Amino acid sequence: MKLIFTIFFSFLFIGISNCQDRFLTKNGAISFYSKAAMEDITADNNQVLSIIDATSGKMAISILMKSFLFKKALMQEHFNENYAESDKFPKATFKGDILNFDAIGETLTTAKVKGILTIHGISKEIIIDANFTRTKDAIVVDGGFIIEVDDFNINIPAVVAKNIAKKIKVSFNFNHKPFNK
Amino acid sequence: MLVLGSICAFFAYKMYHKPHVNVAASKSDISLSADKILTDFTSDENAANAVYLEKIIEVNGIISDVKIENEKGIITLKTNDDFGSVLCHLSENATKEMNTLKTGQSIRLKGICTGFLMDVILVKCEISNQ
């Protein structure tokens, strides 16, 4: 099993890299914001893994659902148990391409990112705008977008429909560093 | 009726404002080495998720990296694995106490396990002893 893993990872890393051209962060930040009549809810996750292959402009992101921390313990419990069903679907992922990646340089550039977002076991293609800066030792990405909970088959019971927005605002900030191993 | 109603309201209010688990004041559910928890996750992630997620884990190991990002301390614990480690995100209080910590030092930390990406991740970590 360990061997399989090692081989798998070797291929994974060979596949997405040519040595110096991989940028990575293990503590990317994603937060979401739900604005509803009854209450505003925010949650922050500072343990997001994001990898950019600087030769192809491919981007891969992995998110642990249980790493989203809420102000109120009860909200976090409901999120994990009822809505995201984090035991069944512990991770959300994004895999995609940064379009026109070569145009990104040291000045702040807005580029489109296109790929597949998977949350709650449901995959959906998204195209969003994100702000990039790229230097020799960092690729910084930030931005925001809206997701609709219905798209990801997340059911919000009518009783609490006034407490939770149907459209959730997601914002992100990743500071990728060159990865040498 | 009114009394019953107010009792219900009181409990509903208490439930709604239920506090988060206090990691510093709680006894750990599981205590083990950084190596052991990483091996458990790399060999069978689903089984490890069932055992460790949302539990208070006390983990001991050697510090391979100490840093502060967005005002929050992050301690990386070394393992025998080439890729993986244990990433401990510190609480606000523990972040204030981390300035004496150095790479190479052995440490014991207590935090809540949220899962495995390239590394095992613990959040809300407190420094148990040095």
PDB file of C-alpha atoms in Angstrom, chain B residues 35-125:
ATOM      1  CA  ASP B  35       4.931   9.373  12.642  1.00  0.00           C
ATOM      2  CA  LYS B  36       2.139   7.099  13.768  1.00  0.00           C
ATOM      3  CA  ILE B  37      -0.710   9.437  12.840  1.00  0.00           C
ATOM      4  CA  LEU B  38       0.776  10.130   9.391  1.00  0.00           C
ATOM      5  CA  THR B  39       1.314   6.415   8.713  1.00  0.00           C
ATOM      6  CA  ASP B  40      -2.288   5.732   9.706  1.00  0.00           C
ATOM      7  CA  PHE B  41      -3.533   8.336   7.225  1.00  0.00           C
ATOM      8  CA  THR B  42      -1.267   7.296   4.345  1.00  0.00           C
ATOM      9  CA  SER B  43      -2.069   3.596   4.728  1.00  0.00           C
ATOM     10  CA  ASP B  44      -5.864   3.938   4.977  1.00  0.00           C
ATOM     11  CA  GLU B  45      -7.267   7.439   4.881  1.00  0.00           C
ATOM     12  CA  ASN B  46     -10.920   6.450   5.350  1.00  0.00           C
ATOM     13  CA  ALA B  47     -10.191   4.330   8.395  1.00  0.00           C
ATOM     14  CA  ALA B  48      -8.019   7.096   9.856  1.00  0.00           C
ATOM     15  CA  ASN B  49     -10.751   9.675   9.212  1.00  0.00           C
ATOM     16  CA  ALA B  50     -13.155   7.571  11.252  1.00  0.00           C
ATOM     17  CA  VAL B  51     -10.679   7.318  14.126  1.00  0.00           C
ATOM     18  CA  TYR B  52      -9.192  10.808  14.278  1.00  0.00           C
ATOM     19  CA  LEU B  53     -11.527  13.440  12.776  1.00  0.00           C
ATOM     20  CA  GLU B  54     -12.840  16.046  15.200  1.00  0.00           C
ATOM     21  CA  LYS B  55     -11.043  14.327  18.084  1.00  0.00           C
ATOM     22  CA  ILE B  56      -8.638  16.113  20.398  1.00  0.00           C
ATOM     23  CA  ILE B  57      -5.284  14.627  19.477  1.00  0.00           C
ATOM     24  CA  GLU B  58      -2.073  14.981  21.443  1.00  0.00           C
ATOM     25  CA  VAL B  59       0.863  14.527  19.115  1.00  0.00           C
ATOM     26  CA  ASN B  60       4.576  14.488  19.870  1.00  0.00           C
ATOM     27  CA  GLY B  61       7.408  14.977  17.410  1.00  0.00           C
ATOM     28  CA  ILE B  62      10.387  17.026  16.271  1.00  0.00           C
ATOM     29  CA  ILE B  63       9.769  20.528  14.909  1.00  0.00           C
ATOM     30  CA  SER B  64      10.885  20.885  11.284  1.00  0.00           C
ATOM     31  CA  ASP B  65       9.452  24.356  10.716  1.00  0.00           C
ATOM     32  CA  VAL B  66       7.982  27.228  12.726  1.00  0.00           C
ATOM     33  CA  LYS B  67       6.248  30.157  11.043  1.00  0.00           C
ATOM     34  CA  ILE B  68       3.563  32.756  11.471  1.00  0.00           C
ATOM     35  CA  GLU B  69       1.111  33.407   8.626  1.00  0.00           C
ATOM     36  CA  ASN B  70      -1.777  35.850   8.896  1.00  0.00           C
ATOM     37  CA  GLU B  71      -0.875  36.305  12.576  1.00  0.00           C
ATOM     38  CA  LYS B  72      -1.375  32.600  13.243  1.00  0.00           C
ATOM     39  CA  GLY B  73       1.386  30.224  14.243  1.00  0.00           C
ATOM     40  CA  ILE B  74       2.005  27.063  12.240  1.00  0.00           C
ATOM     41  CA  ILE B  75       4.308  24.301  13.481  1.00  0.00           C
ATOM     42  CA  THR B  76       5.384  21.477  11.176  1.00  0.00           C
ATOM     43  CA  LEU B  77       6.356  18.170  12.773  1.00  0.00           C
ATOM     44  CA  LYS B  78       8.905  15.953  11.037  1.00  0.00           C
ATOM     45  CA  THR B  79       8.085  12.369  10.076  1.00  0.00           C
ATOM     46  CA  ASN B  80       9.935   9.540   8.340  1.00  0.00           C
ATOM     47  CA  ASP B  81       7.783  10.058   5.248  1.00  0.00           C
ATOM     48  CA  ASP B  82       9.302  12.012   2.332  1.00  0.00           C
ATOM     49  CA  PHE B  83       6.246  14.067   1.510  1.00  0.00           C
ATOM     50  CA  GLY B  84       4.016  14.162   4.525  1.00  0.00           C
ATOM     51  CA  SER B  85       4.269  15.796   7.905  1.00  0.00           C
ATOM     52  CA  VAL B  86       1.899  16.916  10.638  1.00  0.00           C
ATOM     53  CA  LEU B  87       0.827  20.555  10.307  1.00  0.00           C
ATOM     54  CA  CYS B  88      -0.269  22.113  13.574  1.00  0.00           C
ATOM     55  CA  HIS B  89      -2.159  25.400  13.351  1.00  0.00           C
ATOM     56  CA  LEU B  90      -1.920  27.117  16.717  1.00  0.00           C
ATOM     57  CA  SER B  91      -4.619  28.914  18.664  1.00  0.00           C
ATOM     58  CA  GLU B  92      -4.253  32.649  19.273  1.00  0.00           C
ATOM     59  CA  ASN B  93      -2.931  32.032  22.766  1.00  0.00           C
ATOM     60  CA  ALA B  94      -0.432  29.391  21.691  1.00  0.00           C
ATOM     61  CA  THR B  95       0.791  31.688  18.904  1.00  0.00           C
ATOM     62  CA  LYS B  96       1.856  34.181  21.581  1.00  0.00           C
ATOM     63  CA  GLU B  97       3.848  31.460  23.341  1.00  0.00           C
ATOM     64  CA  MET B  98       5.629  30.125  20.285  1.00  0.00           C
ATOM     65  CA  ASN B  99       8.528  32.594  20.027  1.00  0.00           C
ATOM     66  CA  THR B 100      10.815  30.346  22.099  1.00  0.00           C
ATOM     67  CA  LEU B 101      10.304  27.333  19.833  1.00  0.00           C
ATOM     68  CA  LYS B 102      13.082  26.271  17.509  1.00  0.00           C
ATOM     69  CA  THR B 103      13.529  23.839  14.637  1.00  0.00           C
ATOM     70  CA  GLY B 104      14.901  20.494  15.852  1.00  0.00           C
ATOM     71  CA  GLN B 105      13.288  20.758  19.248  1.00  0.00           C
ATOM     72  CA  SER B 106      10.919  18.026  20.386  1.00  0.00           C
ATOM     73  CA  ILE B 107       7.431  19.109  21.322  1.00  0.00           C
ATOM     74  CA  ARG B 108       4.010  17.897  22.410  1.00  0.00           C
ATOM     75  CA  LEU B 109       0.935  19.635  20.989  1.00  0.00           C
ATOM     76  CA  LYS B 110      -2.775  19.170  21.486  1.00  0.00           C
ATOM     77  CA  GLY B 111      -5.289  20.056  18.768  1.00  0.00           C
ATOM     78  CA  ILE B 112      -8.331  19.003  16.758  1.00  0.00           C
ATOM     79  CA  CYS B 113      -7.711  16.837  13.697  1.00  0.00           C
ATOM     80  CA  THR B 114      -9.533  18.016  10.557  1.00  0.00           C
ATOM     81  CA  GLY B 115      -8.067  15.538   8.075  1.00  0.00           C
ATOM     82  CA  PHE B 116      -5.318  14.739   5.600  1.00  0.00           C
ATOM     83  CA  LEU B 117      -4.230  16.527   2.405  1.00  0.00           C
ATOM     84  CA  MET B 118      -0.492  16.174   1.833  1.00  0.00           C
ATOM     85  CA  ASP B 119      -0.090  16.370   5.585  1.00  0.00           C
ATOM     86  CA  VAL B 120      -2.180  15.532   8.609  1.00  0.00           C
ATOM     87  CA  ILE B 121      -3.801  18.769   9.784  1.00  0.00           C
ATOM     88  CA  LEU B 122      -4.535  19.781  13.361  1.00  0.00           C
ATOM     89  CA  VAL B 123      -6.256  23.085  14.205  1.00  0.00           C
ATOM     90  CA  LYS B 124      -6.691  25.112  17.407  1.00  0.00           C
ATOM     91  CA  CYS B 125      -3.469  23.606  18.746  1.00  0.00           C
TER      92      CYS B 125
END
